[in-house]
Amino acid sequence: MAVIKVHDKSFETYLPEDQIQQRIKELATAINTDYAGKRPLFIAILNGSFMFAADLFKHVNIDAELCFIKLASYKGMKSSGNVVTSIGLEDDLFGKDVVIVEDIVDTGKTLHNFLPKLMHQQPKSLKIASLLHKSEATEYPLTIDYVGFDIPNKFVVGYGLDYDGLGRNLKEIYQLI
Ligand code: IMP
């Protein structure tokens, strides 16, 4: 088990690369089945979900669109509580089958605040895919339709997730020691 340092904190390997990739293939298989004959629009939430969105999308073998939106509610290791939209959504969602792609759902606050804005545009359907879910940390209950891994309420970095800007480039996911 590898121990790494990001800024001042030590982290140990939690999810190795092959396990992440295997699980992503399984999620894509489920999505391919559920959306057969449809043309879903994936809305990936930046910054954290860029790697997950890219790897998931490679295994989506039905017609599908992808766009990115930027929201932020985290500063350092603690949710700031304020959800800020920095890059607006340009696509019109009316009548579309939308799949939100998140890196991690922690308290649920980010999506809880964001989903009503999407629903306002009257998509035909809306589902959520999140690579990680800290279900123990839930403060705003949400139905997550495609969950990669349910993880304990401990801070993680890697595979797109950062600690104060660093760690996103790691291929594995590491947990705070
Ligand atoms: P929520 O609004 O509390 O559900 O938090 C969602 C956002 O917080 C995620 O999209 C991440 O950007 C960030 N976040 C939550 N937990 C972690 C973590 O353990 N490591 C890195 N970022 C996290």
XYZ file of N, CA and C and ligand atoms in Angstrom:
554
model
N 0.849 -1.201 0.000
C 0.000 0.000 0.000
C 0.888 1.257 0.000
N 0.672 2.114 -0.988
C 1.525 3.306 -1.117
C 1.020 4.434 -0.218
N 1.971 5.116 0.391
C 1.638 6.310 1.169
C 2.209 7.513 0.419
N 1.372 8.526 0.205
C 1.828 9.718 -0.516
C 1.529 10.953 0.328
N 2.199 12.050 -0.018
C 1.951 13.312 0.662
C 1.360 14.304 -0.325
N 0.284 14.953 0.059
C -0.282 16.032 -0.751
C -0.358 17.237 0.192
N 0.323 18.320 -0.193
C 0.528 19.444 0.730
C 1.100 18.877 2.046
N 0.403 19.163 3.166
C 0.893 18.763 4.484
C 0.333 17.431 4.968
N -0.500 16.771 4.178
C -1.218 15.583 4.677
C -0.740 14.296 4.001
N -0.829 13.182 4.744
C -0.468 11.869 4.203
C -1.722 11.083 3.837
N -1.619 10.422 2.708
C -2.738 9.620 2.202
C -2.228 8.227 1.848
N -3.110 7.222 1.965
C -2.733 5.857 1.547
C -3.674 5.383 0.443
N -3.176 4.437 -0.369
C -3.990 3.922 -1.479
C -5.304 3.373 -0.939
N -6.383 3.728 -1.578
C -7.694 3.225 -1.172
C -8.346 2.441 -2.310
N -8.381 3.028 -3.509
C -8.924 2.314 -4.668
C -7.874 2.304 -5.769
N -7.333 1.124 -6.104
C -6.339 1.059 -7.166
C -6.966 1.293 -8.549
N -6.097 1.605 -9.490
C -6.549 1.991 -10.835
C -7.436 0.918 -11.484
N -7.007 -0.356 -11.397
C -7.775 -1.399 -12.103
C -9.173 -1.564 -11.520
N -9.300 -1.361 -10.222
C -10.617 -1.477 -9.585
C -11.541 -0.339 -10.034
N -10.977 0.855 -10.132
C -11.755 2.014 -10.595
C -12.218 1.768 -12.031
N -11.266 1.346 -12.877
C -11.595 1.161 -14.296
C -12.623 0.049 -14.495
N -12.502 -1.022 -13.721
C -13.455 -2.135 -13.821
C -14.864 -1.681 -13.453
N -14.933 -0.908 -12.377
C -16.253 -0.440 -11.913
C -16.878 0.534 -12.915
N -16.043 1.355 -13.531
C -16.548 2.313 -14.523
C -17.132 1.562 -15.723
N -16.474 0.474 -16.128
C -17.014 -0.335 -17.234
C -18.392 -0.876 -16.861
N -18.542 -1.312 -15.611
C -19.835 -1.851 -15.168
C -20.913 -0.764 -15.188
N -20.541 0.443 -14.747
C -21.519 1.543 -14.761
C -21.927 1.858 -16.189
N -20.951 1.888 -17.112
C -21.233 2.202 -18.519
C -22.138 1.128 -19.124
N -21.906 -0.128 -18.746
C -22.742 -1.215 -19.261
C -24.200 -1.015 -18.824
N -24.383 -0.636 -17.568
C -25.737 -0.384 -17.063
C -26.374 0.795 -17.806
N -25.595 1.839 -18.039
C -26.107 3.025 -18.747
C -26.451 2.660 -20.193
N -25.592 1.887 -20.840
C -25.855 1.482 -22.230
C -27.177 0.715 -22.340
N -27.445 -0.110 -21.335
C -28.695 -0.886 -21.331
C -29.886 0.035 -21.061
N -29.758 0.863 -20.019
C -30.888 1.709 -19.605
C -31.257 2.745 -20.660
N -30.269 3.212 -21.433
C -30.523 4.294 -22.395
C -30.507 3.804 -23.848
N -30.629 2.493 -24.046
C -30.655 1.954 -25.413
C -31.795 2.615 -26.188
N -31.509 3.074 -27.392
C -32.533 3.722 -28.224
C -32.787 5.173 -27.882
N -32.090 5.674 -26.840
C -32.234 7.090 -26.459
C -30.934 7.805 -26.777
N -30.901 9.106 -26.571
C -29.656 9.852 -26.796
C -29.396 10.767 -25.597
N -28.886 10.179 -24.508
C -28.724 10.970 -23.282
C -27.694 12.096 -23.424
N -27.911 13.121 -22.634
C -26.928 14.205 -22.501
C -26.263 14.039 -21.145
N -24.965 13.802 -21.141
C -24.205 13.721 -19.893
C -23.748 15.127 -19.528
N -24.047 15.540 -18.305
C -23.560 16.838 -17.819
C -22.549 16.543 -16.721
N -21.277 16.715 -17.040
C -20.218 16.415 -16.072
C -19.889 17.680 -15.283
N -19.748 17.513 -13.984
C -19.517 18.663 -13.103
C -18.017 18.824 -12.849
N -17.503 19.938 -13.301
C -16.076 20.253 -13.132
C -15.805 20.796 -11.733
N -14.560 20.758 -11.233
C -13.427 20.183 -11.916
C -13.318 18.668 -11.714
N -13.756 18.199 -10.564
C -13.416 16.854 -10.104
C -13.793 15.706 -11.023
N -14.863 15.875 -11.831
C -15.370 14.707 -12.570
C -14.732 14.521 -13.942
N -13.734 15.345 -14.277
C -13.233 15.275 -15.664
C -12.667 13.899 -16.024
N -11.968 13.232 -15.098
C -11.381 11.920 -15.422
C -12.461 10.852 -15.497
N -13.343 10.864 -14.527
C -14.445 9.899 -14.498
C -15.300 10.059 -15.746
N -15.634 11.305 -16.086
C -16.478 11.550 -17.269
C -15.796 11.007 -18.513
N -14.497 11.251 -18.654
C -13.766 10.806 -19.847
C -13.749 9.285 -19.920
N -13.427 8.611 -18.818
C -13.331 7.148 -18.839
C -14.711 6.499 -19.006
N -15.713 7.077 -18.348
C -17.077 6.546 -18.489
C -17.546 6.690 -19.936
N -17.320 7.861 -20.496
C -17.812 8.174 -21.849
C -17.183 7.253 -22.899
N -15.943 6.832 -22.664
C -15.275 5.929 -23.611
C -15.999 4.597 -23.710
N -16.697 4.206 -22.641
C -17.385 2.914 -22.634
C -18.873 3.042 -22.937
N -19.326 4.267 -23.206
C -20.722 4.451 -23.597
C -20.793 4.186 -25.099
N -21.572 3.173 -25.494
C -21.571 2.797 -26.911
C -22.891 3.089 -27.614
N -23.712 3.946 -26.993
C -24.945 4.406 -27.636
C -24.725 5.865 -28.015
N -25.598 6.449 -28.850
C -25.474 7.877 -29.170
C -25.641 8.668 -27.878
N -24.719 9.567 -27.611
C -24.791 10.337 -26.365
C -24.041 11.649 -26.554
N -24.494 12.679 -25.821
C -23.806 13.969 -25.852
C -23.164 14.206 -24.485
N -22.188 15.079 -24.474
C -21.486 15.391 -23.214
C -21.216 16.888 -23.131
N -21.513 17.479 -21.995
C -21.089 18.860 -21.770
C -20.609 18.981 -20.318
N -19.949 20.076 -20.033
C -19.371 20.287 -18.701
C -19.950 21.542 -18.073
N -20.094 21.507 -16.768
C -20.519 22.696 -16.028
C -19.645 22.781 -14.788
N -19.381 23.985 -14.355
C -18.524 24.127 -13.178
C -19.316 24.637 -11.983
N -19.275 23.869 -10.914
C -19.879 24.269 -9.645
C -18.803 24.122 -8.596
N -18.900 24.847 -7.512
C -17.902 24.656 -6.467
C -18.516 24.904 -5.102
N -18.222 24.007 -4.150
C -18.709 24.232 -2.790
C -17.645 23.852 -1.769
N -16.441 23.582 -2.230
C -15.389 23.097 -1.339
C -14.211 24.047 -1.265
N -13.700 24.283 -0.091
C -12.447 25.011 0.098
C -11.609 24.145 1.021
N -10.451 23.671 0.559
C -9.615 22.802 1.381
C -10.326 21.491 1.644
N -10.550 21.161 2.901
C -11.141 19.867 3.219
C -12.576 19.983 3.701
N -13.138 21.160 3.650
C -14.459 21.345 4.221
C -15.362 22.049 3.223
N -16.602 21.587 3.135
C -17.545 22.227 2.233
C -17.791 23.648 2.723
N -17.695 24.632 1.812
C -17.918 26.027 2.203
C -19.409 26.275 2.377
N -20.222 25.368 1.854
C -21.665 25.526 1.981
C -22.272 26.363 0.882
N -21.449 27.154 0.183
C -21.996 27.976 -0.890
C -21.746 27.305 -2.223
N -22.797 27.124 -2.986
C -22.627 26.523 -4.299
C -22.579 27.643 -5.319
N -21.484 27.689 -6.053
C -21.279 28.774 -7.011
C -21.254 28.180 -8.410
N -22.005 28.732 -9.308
C -21.925 28.290 -10.703
C -20.959 29.218 -11.414
N -19.861 28.674 -11.898
C -18.886 29.523 -12.562
C -18.970 29.442 -14.087
N -19.393 28.294 -14.609
C -19.565 28.185 -16.050
C -20.999 27.778 -16.285
N -21.740 28.557 -17.016
C -23.164 28.297 -17.193
C -23.420 27.148 -18.149
N -24.627 26.654 -18.081
C -25.044 25.554 -18.938
C -25.645 26.135 -20.216
N -25.047 25.823 -21.343
C -25.531 26.394 -22.606
C -26.583 25.526 -23.286
N -26.511 24.211 -23.031
C -27.464 23.323 -23.706
C -28.883 23.540 -23.193
N -29.855 23.361 -24.086
C -31.256 23.402 -23.698
C -31.655 21.984 -23.292
N -32.144 21.829 -22.084
C -32.411 20.479 -21.567
C -33.827 19.989 -21.829
N -34.661 20.863 -22.401
C -36.073 20.513 -22.573
C -36.225 19.195 -23.349
N -36.920 18.241 -22.748
C -37.200 16.965 -23.414
C -36.024 16.003 -23.485
N -34.903 16.366 -22.861
C -33.723 15.489 -22.964
C -33.610 14.523 -21.789
N -32.948 13.409 -22.049
C -32.604 12.463 -20.992
C -31.231 12.866 -20.468
N -31.216 13.396 -19.262
C -29.992 13.978 -18.714
C -29.368 13.042 -17.679
N -28.065 12.884 -17.758
C -27.318 12.130 -16.740
C -26.253 13.061 -16.165
N -26.384 13.381 -14.889
C -25.377 14.194 -14.205
C -24.192 13.295 -13.856
N -22.991 13.768 -14.135
C -21.794 12.977 -13.829
C -20.972 13.716 -12.770
N -20.883 13.114 -11.592
C -20.161 13.718 -10.459
C -18.979 12.832 -10.058
N -17.957 13.440 -9.505
C -16.855 12.663 -8.955
C -17.263 12.053 -7.617
N -17.885 12.871 -6.764
C -18.222 12.412 -5.412
C -19.434 13.175 -4.891
N -20.322 12.458 -4.241
C -21.408 13.103 -3.503
C -21.093 12.903 -2.029
N -20.946 14.029 -1.331
C -20.551 14.033 0.083
C -21.804 14.349 0.910
N -22.032 15.611 1.257
C -23.251 15.956 1.998
C -24.480 15.931 1.089
N -24.249 16.087 -0.203
C -25.358 16.148 -1.167
C -25.794 17.565 -1.473
N -25.165 18.532 -0.770
C -25.608 19.920 -0.896
C -25.450 20.484 -2.311
N -24.321 20.159 -2.947
C -24.057 20.701 -4.286
C -25.186 20.319 -5.243
N -25.498 19.035 -5.293
C -26.529 18.588 -6.234
C -27.914 19.028 -5.774
N -28.118 19.040 -4.467
C -29.405 19.475 -3.927
C -29.720 20.902 -4.403
N -28.706 21.749 -4.432
C -28.919 23.124 -4.875
C -29.004 23.243 -6.392
N -28.306 22.355 -7.074
C -28.198 22.475 -8.525
C -29.365 21.814 -9.266
N -29.892 20.707 -8.734
C -30.916 19.953 -9.468
C -32.177 20.767 -9.783
N -32.680 21.587 -8.846
C -33.874 22.366 -9.192
C -33.645 23.284 -10.394
N -32.412 23.787 -10.540
C -32.108 24.649 -11.698
C -32.232 23.849 -12.993
N -31.804 22.607 -12.941
C -31.918 21.751 -14.129
C -33.375 21.363 -14.384
N -34.080 21.021 -13.322
C -35.470 20.570 -13.467
C -36.342 21.674 -14.060
N -35.964 22.918 -13.790
C -36.666 24.081 -14.310
C -36.743 24.059 -15.838
N -35.731 23.454 -16.434
C -35.682 23.379 -17.908
C -36.466 22.190 -18.464
N -37.127 21.469 -17.598
C -37.988 20.350 -17.978
C -37.322 19.280 -18.854
N -36.243 18.679 -18.344
C -35.701 17.525 -19.067
C -36.717 16.378 -19.019
N -36.608 15.457 -19.975
C -37.534 14.315 -19.993
C -37.258 13.413 -18.797
N -35.977 13.218 -18.499
C -35.588 12.417 -17.330
C -34.264 12.953 -16.807
N -34.006 12.657 -15.535
C -32.751 13.115 -14.943
C -32.224 12.056 -13.984
N -31.020 11.577 -14.247
C -30.403 10.607 -13.351
C -29.021 11.099 -12.957
N -28.492 10.503 -11.894
C -27.191 10.915 -11.378
C -26.237 9.731 -11.397
N -25.037 9.968 -11.926
C -23.959 8.979 -11.847
C -22.836 9.604 -11.042
N -22.426 8.952 -9.960
C -21.320 9.477 -9.162
C -20.322 8.355 -8.897
N -19.066 8.629 -9.167
C -18.059 7.589 -8.950
C -18.009 7.203 -7.477
N -18.047 8.223 -6.597
C -17.957 7.960 -5.155
C -19.174 8.528 -4.439
N -19.562 7.871 -3.361
C -20.654 8.379 -2.534
C -20.294 8.150 -1.078
N -20.244 9.255 -0.309
C -20.046 9.123 1.141
C -21.432 9.100 1.760
N -22.067 7.943 1.729
C -23.469 7.908 2.173
C -23.603 8.260 3.656
N -22.538 7.982 4.446
C -22.565 8.324 5.891
C -22.636 9.832 6.118
N -22.203 10.600 5.121
C -22.110 12.058 5.282
C -23.350 12.791 4.792
N -24.336 12.032 4.335
C -25.524 12.648 3.722
C -26.229 13.629 4.654
N -26.410 14.828 4.165
C -27.242 15.814 4.868
C -28.445 16.187 4.017
N -28.264 16.045 2.708
C -29.329 16.359 1.752
C -29.574 15.090 0.932
N -30.574 14.284 1.328
C -30.766 12.997 0.661
C -31.042 13.147 -0.842
N -30.412 12.275 -1.610
C -30.541 12.281 -3.064
C -30.598 10.838 -3.526
N -31.273 10.592 -4.609
C -31.184 9.261 -5.207
C -30.050 9.302 -6.220
N -29.037 8.475 -5.990
C -27.941 8.393 -6.957
C -28.136 7.090 -7.722
N -28.384 7.224 -9.005
C -28.798 6.079 -9.808
C -27.633 5.146 -10.137
N -26.464 5.722 -10.368
C -25.276 4.920 -10.699
C -24.146 5.325 -9.746
N -23.852 4.456 -8.765
C -22.798 4.739 -7.786
C -21.620 3.807 -8.054
N -20.432 4.374 -8.167
C -19.245 3.558 -8.350
C -18.895 2.840 -7.062
N -18.594 3.610 -6.031
C -18.186 3.042 -4.741
C -18.810 3.860 -3.607
N -19.405 3.172 -2.637
C -19.863 3.855 -1.420
C -18.674 3.834 -0.461
N -18.187 5.001 -0.058
C -16.951 5.058 0.724
C -17.193 5.677 2.097
N -16.314 5.392 3.066
C -16.480 5.990 4.403
C -16.305 7.506 4.356
N -16.731 8.134 5.432
C -16.682 9.595 5.495
C -15.271 10.086 5.837
N -14.336 9.814 4.929
C -12.953 10.261 5.104
C -12.538 10.972 3.833
N -11.663 11.967 3.959
C -11.259 12.754 2.795
C -10.421 11.911 1.834
N -10.723 12.026 0.545
C -9.969 11.285 -0.482
C -9.441 12.236 -1.558
N -8.349 11.817 -2.181
C -7.791 12.569 -3.329
C -7.434 11.597 -4.440
N -7.255 12.168 -5.618
C -6.803 11.384 -6.770
C -7.915 11.158 -7.761
N -7.542 10.749 -8.973
C -8.497 10.468 -10.032
C -9.494 11.632 -10.207
N -8.929 12.833 -10.283
C -9.755 14.029 -10.502
C -10.047 14.814 -9.242
N -10.014 14.128 -8.081
C -10.330 14.820 -6.823
C -9.076 15.463 -6.251
N -9.224 16.644 -5.701
C -8.056 17.382 -5.212
C -8.115 17.654 -3.723
N -6.942 17.954 -3.180
C -6.857 18.579 -1.857
C -6.161 19.910 -2.104
N -6.904 20.985 -1.976
C -6.389 22.328 -2.230
C -5.623 22.416 -3.555
N -6.226 21.884 -4.592
C -5.678 22.042 -5.933
C -4.730 20.950 -6.385
N -4.236 20.137 -5.457
C -3.281 19.091 -5.839
C -3.898 17.695 -5.725
N -3.323 16.757 -6.475
C -3.720 15.352 -6.374
C -4.637 14.876 -7.488
N -5.106 15.793 -8.313
C -6.079 15.409 -9.351
C -5.494 14.449 -10.374
N -4.175 14.524 -10.582
C -3.527 13.738 -11.633
C -3.206 12.300 -11.217
N -3.491 11.926 -9.989
C -3.212 10.555 -9.554
C -4.184 9.576 -10.215
N -3.698 8.413 -10.624
C -4.548 7.433 -11.313
C -5.389 6.632 -10.327
N -4.951 6.625 -9.057
C -5.645 5.858 -8.028
C -6.360 6.853 -7.102
N -7.201 6.304 -6.194
C -7.823 7.170 -5.188
C -7.182 6.851 -3.844
N -6.793 7.899 -3.138
C -6.088 7.784 -1.851
C -6.950 8.362 -0.746
N -6.820 7.742 0.444
C -7.605 8.167 1.596
C -6.687 8.809 2.641
N -7.196 9.856 3.283
C -6.432 10.538 4.327
C -6.106 9.562 5.467
N -4.840 9.594 5.910
C -4.453 8.727 7.039
C -4.741 9.465 8.333
P -21.307 17.910 -1.362
O -21.971 19.156 -1.869
O -21.076 17.958 0.119
O -22.033 16.640 -1.788
O -19.837 17.864 -1.976
C -19.621 17.645 -3.307
C -18.278 18.195 -3.765
O -17.349 18.350 -2.680
C -17.623 17.232 -4.721
O -18.008 17.462 -6.056
C -16.141 17.472 -4.488
O -15.692 18.517 -5.316
C -16.047 17.912 -3.050
N -15.632 16.807 -2.151
C -16.409 16.136 -1.270
N -15.699 15.198 -0.596
C -14.439 15.261 -1.082
C -13.229 14.508 -0.793
O -13.174 13.583 0.055
N -12.138 14.871 -1.523
C -12.146 15.859 -2.455
N -13.238 16.579 -2.735
C -14.390 16.278 -2.071
